Amino acid sequence: MPRVAVLPSAVADQIAAGEVVERPASVVKELVENALDAGATAVDVVVEDGGRLRIRVSDDGAGMDRDDAVLALSRHATSKIRAAADLVGIASFGFRGEALPSICSVSELTIETAPADGAGTRVQARAGTIAAVDDVARRRGTTVEVARLFHNAPARQKFLRGARSEWRAISDALVVTALTRRDIRLTASHDGKPSITLAPAASLRERVAALWGAGYAARFVEVDDVRGPIHVSGLVERPADAGGSGRRTFLTVQGRPVRDGGIVRAAELAYRSVIPPGVRPSLLLELVLPGSDVDVNVHP
């Protein structure tokens, strides 16, 4: 029987990447969330060939100095927590320190970053190994470019869908971000064609109108209710409009997008007496609970 051995870091990173990086949309989600955690007010996403060839995410957030830019590619290196107790009520999207090293292990990755306008740092890496670290002049913020995703994992690459399908998944992920973080400017393009251009929005209704039109936004009524420690707010579809085209369900808990059939079913029960059986309304709901009641560390 083979002896027990510690896996090389490159192999461990590729295994971790299987959890964090399922497809190009996973990469975009992780990079955009990193930008938001860095305090970005503007995020620009550029995608080529559905993300299979190239993904670039730029932000105007805090940026990193040279040491942090290099350290960011190490597993479990994070600025979000220092102890297990910090997980209770954590507000940031990321905290594990796994996203960048996992992405890097299955791609060619370049980070350009600066904590202030002027002197910055460029880190280039391939398949989990840093190839070069250079000085660069740039504005405050960070740009991460991911090229040739899964170039060293052909089995993973084989299961990627066509460019159109992968772009649709990326676009869907960005729409969720736009609904969750209405305070940011968000743009995205695919193969040189602008696809998403969103200015900051003052309300969820305003963001919905920017995404799907004022007519669609008018189908909703606002809800805002506090019951004990639970605060529920958002938009729910008018009974007369329920069942029309464009049904959408969007949920957040503590500002994090979630999927929860129990919450959806509970909300739909309120419609039982006013809409026909089988008709399902659109729901855009945001829940805030005590931090101790939410475990964000269930699964990446």
mmCIF file of C-alpha atoms in Angstrom:
data_model
loop_
_atom_site.group_PDB
_atom_site.id
_atom_site.type_symbol
_atom_site.label_atom_id
_atom_site.label_comp_id
_atom_site.label_asym_id
_atom_site.label_seq_id
_atom_site.Cartn_x
_atom_site.Cartn_y
_atom_site.Cartn_z
ATOM 1 C CA MET A 1 0.000 0.000 0.000
ATOM 2 C CA PRO A 2 1.390 3.458 -0.880
ATOM 3 C CA ARG A 3 2.576 5.535 2.045
ATOM 4 C CA VAL A 4 0.727 8.621 3.202
ATOM 5 C CA ALA A 5 2.211 11.803 1.743
ATOM 6 C CA VAL A 6 1.386 15.483 1.774
ATOM 7 C CA LEU A 7 0.204 16.627 -1.633
ATOM 8 C CA PRO A 8 2.286 19.243 -3.452
ATOM 9 C CA SER A 9 0.697 22.668 -3.196
ATOM 10 C CA ALA A 10 0.004 22.789 -6.948
ATOM 11 C CA VAL A 11 -2.025 19.570 -6.728
ATOM 12 C CA ALA A 12 -3.856 20.748 -3.607
ATOM 13 C CA ASP A 13 -4.759 23.999 -5.345
ATOM 14 C CA GLN A 14 -6.178 22.158 -8.358
ATOM 15 C CA ILE A 15 -8.313 20.021 -6.056
ATOM 16 C CA ALA A 16 -9.563 23.139 -4.270
ATOM 17 C CA ALA A 17 -10.277 24.710 -7.645
ATOM 18 C CA GLY A 18 -12.815 21.958 -8.273
ATOM 19 C CA GLU A 19 -14.929 23.428 -5.464
ATOM 20 C CA VAL A 20 -14.394 27.119 -6.210
ATOM 21 C CA VAL A 21 -14.039 27.235 -10.012
ATOM 22 C CA GLU A 22 -16.740 25.287 -11.809
ATOM 23 C CA ARG A 23 -16.922 27.423 -14.960
ATOM 24 C CA PRO A 24 -16.093 30.970 -16.164
ATOM 25 C CA ALA A 25 -19.109 32.374 -14.298
ATOM 26 C CA SER A 26 -17.548 31.119 -11.053
ATOM 27 C CA VAL A 27 -14.393 33.086 -11.823
ATOM 28 C CA VAL A 28 -16.346 36.264 -12.561
ATOM 29 C CA LYS A 29 -18.387 35.882 -9.372
ATOM 30 C CA GLU A 30 -15.293 35.452 -7.201
ATOM 31 C CA LEU A 31 -13.388 38.342 -8.784
ATOM 32 C CA VAL A 32 -16.346 40.726 -8.627
ATOM 33 C CA GLU A 33 -16.970 39.834 -4.987
ATOM 34 C CA ASN A 34 -13.296 40.495 -4.236
ATOM 35 C CA ALA A 35 -13.708 43.918 -5.849
ATOM 36 C CA LEU A 36 -16.773 44.682 -3.741
ATOM 37 C CA ASP A 37 -15.008 43.564 -0.564
ATOM 38 C CA ALA A 38 -12.219 46.007 -1.474
ATOM 39 C CA GLY A 39 -14.717 48.870 -1.388
ATOM 40 C CA ALA A 40 -15.130 49.329 -5.139
ATOM 41 C CA THR A 41 -17.768 51.755 -6.382
ATOM 42 C CA ALA A 42 -17.226 50.824 -10.044
ATOM 43 C CA VAL A 43 -16.602 47.361 -11.505
ATOM 44 C CA ASP A 44 -15.900 46.668 -15.175
ATOM 45 C CA VAL A 45 -15.972 43.130 -16.587
ATOM 46 C CA VAL A 46 -14.540 42.166 -19.978
ATOM 47 C CA VAL A 47 -15.106 38.636 -21.286
ATOM 48 C CA GLU A 48 -13.837 36.896 -24.416
ATOM 49 C CA ASP A 49 -15.197 33.651 -25.846
ATOM 50 C CA GLY A 50 -17.590 33.125 -22.963
ATOM 51 C CA GLY A 51 -14.723 33.464 -20.507
ATOM 52 C CA ARG A 52 -12.903 30.461 -21.900
ATOM 53 C CA LEU A 53 -10.243 32.633 -23.503
ATOM 54 C CA ARG A 54 -10.099 35.655 -21.209
ATOM 55 C CA ILE A 55 -11.802 37.333 -18.255
ATOM 56 C CA ARG A 56 -10.795 40.745 -16.941
ATOM 57 C CA VAL A 57 -12.311 42.410 -13.883
ATOM 58 C CA SER A 58 -11.259 45.965 -12.998
ATOM 59 C CA ASP A 59 -12.272 47.990 -9.964
ATOM 60 C CA ASP A 60 -11.590 51.267 -8.176
ATOM 61 C CA GLY A 61 -11.323 49.666 -4.748
ATOM 62 C CA ALA A 62 -8.612 49.852 -2.117
ATOM 63 C CA GLY A 63 -5.935 48.046 -4.117
ATOM 64 C CA MET A 64 -2.958 46.202 -2.621
ATOM 65 C CA ASP A 65 0.680 46.927 -1.984
ATOM 66 C CA ARG A 66 3.406 44.700 -3.430
ATOM 67 C CA ASP A 67 3.605 42.267 -0.514
ATOM 68 C CA ASP A 68 -0.150 41.746 -0.305
ATOM 69 C CA ALA A 69 -0.465 41.299 -4.073
ATOM 70 C CA VAL A 70 2.005 38.418 -3.948
ATOM 71 C CA LEU A 71 0.548 36.944 -0.765
ATOM 72 C CA ALA A 72 -2.967 37.025 -2.225
ATOM 73 C CA LEU A 73 -2.044 34.041 -4.420
ATOM 74 C CA SER A 74 -1.265 31.903 -1.371
ATOM 75 C CA ARG A 75 -3.969 29.594 -0.053
ATOM 76 C CA HIS A 76 -5.886 30.810 2.990
ATOM 77 C CA ALA A 77 -4.329 34.275 2.786
ATOM 78 C CA THR A 78 -7.108 36.763 3.537
ATOM 79 C CA SER A 79 -7.646 40.241 4.926
ATOM 80 C CA LYS A 80 -11.217 39.440 6.027
ATOM 81 C CA ILE A 81 -10.754 37.401 9.204
ATOM 82 C CA ARG A 82 -8.083 36.666 11.791
ATOM 83 C CA ALA A 83 -9.853 34.152 14.049
ATOM 84 C CA ALA A 84 -12.780 31.718 13.933
ATOM 85 C CA ALA A 85 -14.847 34.121 16.029
ATOM 86 C CA ASP A 86 -14.701 36.609 13.143
ATOM 87 C CA LEU A 87 -16.997 34.330 11.112
ATOM 88 C CA VAL A 88 -19.960 35.313 13.296
ATOM 89 C CA GLY A 89 -21.755 38.151 11.561
ATOM 90 C CA ILE A 90 -19.088 38.552 8.876
ATOM 91 C CA ALA A 91 -20.235 41.030 6.235
ATOM 92 C CA SER A 92 -17.714 40.420 3.442
ATOM 93 C CA PHE A 93 -18.461 38.082 0.544
ATOM 94 C CA GLY A 94 -15.113 36.317 0.762
ATOM 95 C CA PHE A 95 -13.117 35.208 3.752
ATOM 96 C CA ARG A 96 -11.526 31.815 3.051
ATOM 97 C CA GLY A 97 -8.576 33.027 1.003
ATOM 98 C CA GLU A 98 -9.162 30.304 -1.590
ATOM 99 C CA ALA A 99 -10.550 32.068 -4.659
ATOM 100 C CA LEU A 100 -7.434 33.626 -6.214
ATOM 101 C CA PRO A 101 -5.062 30.674 -5.654
ATOM 102 C CA SER A 102 -7.711 28.252 -6.913
ATOM 103 C CA ILE A 103 -8.328 30.309 -10.052
ATOM 104 C CA CYS A 104 -4.594 30.762 -10.559
ATOM 105 C CA SER A 105 -3.979 27.009 -10.358
ATOM 106 C CA VAL A 106 -6.058 26.386 -13.505
ATOM 107 C CA SER A 107 -5.259 29.474 -15.582
ATOM 108 C CA GLU A 108 -2.787 32.145 -16.536
ATOM 109 C CA LEU A 109 -3.453 34.975 -14.095
ATOM 110 C CA THR A 110 -2.255 38.571 -13.951
ATOM 111 C CA ILE A 111 -2.934 41.010 -11.121
ATOM 112 C CA GLU A 112 -2.314 44.733 -11.492
ATOM 113 C CA THR A 113 -3.006 46.717 -8.351
ATOM 114 C CA ALA A 114 -2.178 49.923 -6.503
ATOM 115 C CA PRO A 115 -3.335 51.313 -3.136
ATOM 116 C CA ALA A 116 -3.141 54.850 -4.556
ATOM 117 C CA ASP A 117 -2.676 56.538 -7.936
ATOM 118 C CA GLY A 118 0.912 56.157 -9.105
ATOM 119 C CA ALA A 119 3.146 53.223 -8.227
ATOM 120 C CA GLY A 120 1.554 49.809 -8.453
ATOM 121 C CA THR A 121 2.423 46.141 -8.794
ATOM 122 C CA ARG A 122 1.938 43.547 -11.518
ATOM 123 C CA VAL A 123 2.002 39.861 -10.552
ATOM 124 C CA GLN A 124 1.980 37.259 -13.316
ATOM 125 C CA ALA A 125 1.376 33.594 -12.553
ATOM 126 C CA ARG A 126 0.623 30.400 -14.399
ATOM 127 C CA ALA A 127 -0.819 27.141 -13.093
ATOM 128 C CA GLY A 128 -0.337 28.247 -9.512
ATOM 129 C CA THR A 129 3.263 29.413 -9.847
ATOM 130 C CA ILE A 130 4.297 33.068 -9.789
ATOM 131 C CA ALA A 131 6.359 33.869 -12.879
ATOM 132 C CA ALA A 132 7.098 37.581 -12.442
ATOM 133 C CA VAL A 133 6.518 40.506 -10.097
ATOM 134 C CA ASP A 134 7.049 43.974 -11.563
ATOM 135 C CA ASP A 135 6.405 47.621 -10.811
ATOM 136 C CA VAL A 136 3.720 49.325 -12.881
ATOM 137 C CA ALA A 137 2.147 52.772 -13.029
ATOM 138 C CA ARG A 138 -1.622 52.726 -12.650
ATOM 139 C CA ARG A 139 -4.594 54.242 -10.890
ATOM 140 C CA ARG A 140 -5.826 53.136 -7.493
ATOM 141 C CA GLY A 141 -7.649 49.824 -7.613
ATOM 142 C CA THR A 142 -7.122 46.347 -8.989
ATOM 143 C CA THR A 143 -7.382 44.582 -12.339
ATOM 144 C CA VAL A 144 -7.334 40.794 -12.453
ATOM 145 C CA GLU A 145 -7.044 39.042 -15.805
ATOM 146 C CA VAL A 146 -7.625 35.314 -16.156
ATOM 147 C CA ALA A 147 -6.589 33.719 -19.450
ATOM 148 C CA ARG A 148 -6.795 30.185 -20.830
ATOM 149 C CA LEU A 149 -9.019 28.848 -18.083
ATOM 150 C CA PHE A 150 -8.489 25.107 -17.464
ATOM 151 C CA HIS A 151 -5.598 25.008 -19.954
ATOM 152 C CA ASN A 152 -3.866 22.512 -17.660
ATOM 153 C CA ALA A 153 -7.030 20.593 -16.752
ATOM 154 C CA PRO A 154 -8.280 19.206 -20.089
ATOM 155 C CA ALA A 155 -10.990 17.098 -18.467
ATOM 156 C CA ARG A 156 -12.491 20.235 -16.902
ATOM 157 C CA GLN A 157 -12.078 22.186 -20.131
ATOM 158 C CA LYS A 158 -13.933 19.499 -22.058
ATOM 159 C CA PHE A 159 -17.064 20.007 -19.969
ATOM 160 C CA LEU A 160 -17.302 23.740 -20.641
ATOM 161 C CA ARG A 161 -20.267 24.695 -22.783
ATOM 162 C CA GLY A 162 -20.236 26.931 -25.836
ATOM 163 C CA ALA A 163 -19.317 30.598 -25.601
ATOM 164 C CA ARG A 164 -22.941 31.746 -25.735
ATOM 165 C CA SER A 165 -24.009 29.465 -22.893
ATOM 166 C CA GLU A 166 -21.031 30.379 -20.713
ATOM 167 C CA TRP A 167 -21.654 34.078 -21.321
ATOM 168 C CA ARG A 168 -25.305 33.648 -20.352
ATOM 169 C CA ALA A 169 -24.208 32.163 -17.025
ATOM 170 C CA ILE A 170 -21.801 35.070 -16.494
ATOM 171 C CA SER A 171 -24.509 37.592 -17.336
ATOM 172 C CA ASP A 172 -26.924 35.928 -14.900
ATOM 173 C CA ALA A 173 -24.306 36.103 -12.141
ATOM 174 C CA LEU A 174 -23.715 39.795 -12.831
ATOM 175 C CA VAL A 175 -27.454 40.523 -12.686
ATOM 176 C CA VAL A 176 -27.548 38.984 -9.206
ATOM 177 C CA THR A 177 -24.627 41.204 -8.216
ATOM 178 C CA ALA A 178 -26.382 44.252 -9.659
ATOM 179 C CA LEU A 179 -29.513 43.528 -7.639
ATOM 180 C CA THR A 180 -27.545 42.849 -4.471
ATOM 181 C CA ARG A 181 -25.228 45.857 -4.697
ATOM 182 C CA ARG A 182 -27.251 48.683 -6.147
ATOM 183 C CA ASP A 183 -24.734 51.276 -4.969
ATOM 184 C CA ILE A 184 -22.112 50.409 -7.601
ATOM 185 C CA ARG A 185 -21.621 51.185 -11.281
ATOM 186 C CA LEU A 186 -21.354 47.930 -13.211
ATOM 187 C CA THR A 187 -20.402 47.362 -16.836
ATOM 188 C CA ALA A 188 -19.756 44.194 -18.793
ATOM 189 C CA SER A 189 -18.869 43.358 -22.375
ATOM 190 C CA HIS A 190 -18.550 40.122 -24.337
ATOM 191 C CA ASP A 191 -16.242 39.828 -27.324
ATOM 192 C CA GLY A 192 -16.003 43.604 -27.540
ATOM 193 C CA LYS A 193 -19.763 44.222 -27.441
ATOM 194 C CA PRO A 194 -21.161 46.132 -24.424
ATOM 195 C CA SER A 195 -23.849 44.082 -22.709
ATOM 196 C CA ILE A 196 -24.447 45.574 -19.261
ATOM 197 C CA THR A 197 -24.171 49.256 -18.364
ATOM 198 C CA LEU A 198 -25.671 50.124 -14.998
ATOM 199 C CA ALA A 199 -25.312 53.330 -13.018
ATOM 200 C CA PRO A 200 -25.757 53.264 -9.232
ATOM 201 C CA ALA A 201 -29.436 52.934 -8.294
ATOM 202 C CA ALA A 202 -31.219 54.523 -5.354
ATOM 203 C CA SER A 203 -33.611 51.607 -4.854
ATOM 204 C CA LEU A 204 -34.308 48.019 -5.807
ATOM 205 C CA ARG A 205 -37.174 49.169 -8.039
ATOM 206 C CA GLU A 206 -34.847 51.551 -9.881
ATOM 207 C CA ARG A 207 -32.356 48.728 -10.457
ATOM 208 C CA VAL A 208 -35.109 46.409 -11.689
ATOM 209 C CA ALA A 209 -36.267 49.102 -14.115
ATOM 210 C CA ALA A 210 -32.714 49.561 -15.410
ATOM 211 C CA LEU A 211 -32.373 45.825 -15.998
ATOM 212 C CA TRP A 212 -35.783 44.887 -17.401
ATOM 213 C CA GLY A 213 -37.664 48.106 -18.081
ATOM 214 C CA ALA A 214 -40.018 50.431 -16.226
ATOM 215 C CA GLY A 215 -43.046 48.384 -17.273
ATOM 216 C CA TYR A 216 -41.704 45.287 -15.581
ATOM 217 C CA ALA A 217 -40.764 47.247 -12.446
ATOM 218 C CA ALA A 218 -44.326 48.587 -12.251
ATOM 219 C CA ARG A 219 -45.628 45.034 -11.725
ATOM 220 C CA PHE A 220 -44.267 45.054 -8.175
ATOM 221 C CA VAL A 221 -45.307 46.467 -4.825
ATOM 222 C CA GLU A 222 -42.835 47.247 -2.077
ATOM 223 C CA VAL A 223 -42.721 45.286 1.173
ATOM 224 C CA ASP A 224 -40.920 46.292 4.344
ATOM 225 C CA ASP A 225 -41.738 44.432 7.535
ATOM 226 C CA VAL A 226 -40.025 43.709 10.834
ATOM 227 C CA ARG A 227 -41.136 40.751 12.920
ATOM 228 C CA GLY A 228 -39.027 40.280 16.004
ATOM 229 C CA PRO A 229 -35.379 40.009 14.937
ATOM 230 C CA ILE A 230 -36.232 39.433 11.250
ATOM 231 C CA HIS A 231 -36.443 42.274 8.724
ATOM 232 C CA VAL A 232 -37.914 41.495 5.305
ATOM 233 C CA SER A 233 -37.930 44.054 2.502
ATOM 234 C CA GLY A 234 -38.056 44.107 -1.276
ATOM 235 C CA LEU A 235 -40.541 43.801 -4.108
ATOM 236 C CA VAL A 236 -43.342 41.294 -4.685
ATOM 237 C CA GLU A 237 -45.434 40.963 -7.819
ATOM 238 C CA ARG A 238 -48.996 42.275 -7.842
ATOM 239 C CA PRO A 239 -51.490 39.382 -7.871
ATOM 240 C CA ALA A 240 -53.027 40.654 -11.125
ATOM 241 C CA ASP A 241 -49.632 40.457 -12.852
ATOM 242 C CA ALA A 242 -48.501 37.117 -11.417
ATOM 243 C CA GLY A 243 -48.073 34.330 -13.920
ATOM 244 C CA GLY A 244 -46.976 36.601 -16.741
ATOM 245 C CA SER A 245 -43.730 36.271 -18.636
ATOM 246 C CA GLY A 246 -40.434 36.999 -16.945
ATOM 247 C CA ARG A 247 -40.992 35.310 -13.582
ATOM 248 C CA ARG A 248 -37.968 35.902 -11.376
ATOM 249 C CA THR A 249 -36.985 34.940 -7.853
ATOM 250 C CA PHE A 250 -34.213 36.773 -6.039
ATOM 251 C CA LEU A 251 -33.325 36.311 -2.374
ATOM 252 C CA THR A 252 -30.598 37.671 -0.142
ATOM 253 C CA VAL A 253 -29.805 36.982 3.496
ATOM 254 C CA GLN A 254 -27.506 39.488 5.166
ATOM 255 C CA GLY A 255 -26.815 40.939 1.717
ATOM 256 C CA ARG A 256 -25.688 37.571 0.304
ATOM 257 C CA PRO A 257 -27.578 36.002 -2.606
ATOM 258 C CA VAL A 258 -29.105 32.657 -1.590
ATOM 259 C CA ARG A 259 -31.391 29.962 -2.953
ATOM 260 C CA ASP A 260 -33.945 28.728 -0.446
ATOM 261 C CA GLY A 261 -37.098 26.926 -1.476
ATOM 262 C CA GLY A 262 -38.539 27.208 2.021
ATOM 263 C CA ILE A 263 -38.483 31.005 1.977
ATOM 264 C CA VAL A 264 -39.985 31.090 -1.517
ATOM 265 C CA ARG A 265 -42.781 28.682 -0.580
ATOM 266 C CA ALA A 266 -43.573 30.678 2.559
ATOM 267 C CA ALA A 267 -43.860 33.878 0.513
ATOM 268 C CA GLU A 268 -45.993 32.166 -2.127
ATOM 269 C CA LEU A 269 -48.440 30.962 0.541
ATOM 270 C CA ALA A 270 -49.468 34.585 1.069
ATOM 271 C CA TYR A 271 -50.796 34.584 -2.512
ATOM 272 C CA ARG A 272 -52.830 31.407 -2.141
ATOM 273 C CA SER A 273 -56.201 33.152 -1.862
ATOM 274 C CA VAL A 274 -55.621 35.760 -4.575
ATOM 275 C CA ILE A 275 -54.003 33.917 -7.510
ATOM 276 C CA PRO A 276 -55.021 30.688 -9.302
ATOM 277 C CA PRO A 277 -53.413 27.388 -8.252
ATOM 278 C CA GLY A 278 -50.135 26.749 -10.041
ATOM 279 C CA VAL A 279 -49.449 30.415 -10.744
ATOM 280 C CA ARG A 280 -46.174 31.543 -9.203
ATOM 281 C CA PRO A 281 -45.349 35.217 -8.586
ATOM 282 C CA SER A 282 -42.015 36.975 -8.966
ATOM 283 C CA LEU A 283 -40.331 37.717 -5.645
ATOM 284 C CA LEU A 284 -37.348 39.978 -4.952
ATOM 285 C CA LEU A 285 -36.772 39.761 -1.214
ATOM 286 C CA GLU A 286 -34.005 40.758 1.173
ATOM 287 C CA LEU A 287 -33.826 39.282 4.673
ATOM 288 C CA VAL A 288 -31.767 40.548 7.592
ATOM 289 C CA LEU A 289 -31.358 38.277 10.622
ATOM 290 C CA PRO A 290 -29.186 38.364 13.722
ATOM 291 C CA GLY A 291 -25.629 37.542 12.663
ATOM 292 C CA SER A 292 -25.459 34.628 15.093
ATOM 293 C CA ASP A 293 -28.354 32.935 13.234
ATOM 294 C CA VAL A 294 -26.519 32.791 9.902
ATOM 295 C CA ASP A 295 -23.622 30.457 9.091
ATOM 296 C CA VAL A 296 -21.874 31.713 5.963
ATOM 297 C CA ASN A 297 -19.272 28.954 6.206
ATOM 298 C CA VAL A 298 -21.536 26.094 5.126
ATOM 299 C CA HIS A 299 -20.116 25.671 1.605
ATOM 300 C CA PRO A 300 -18.088 27.783 -0.810
#
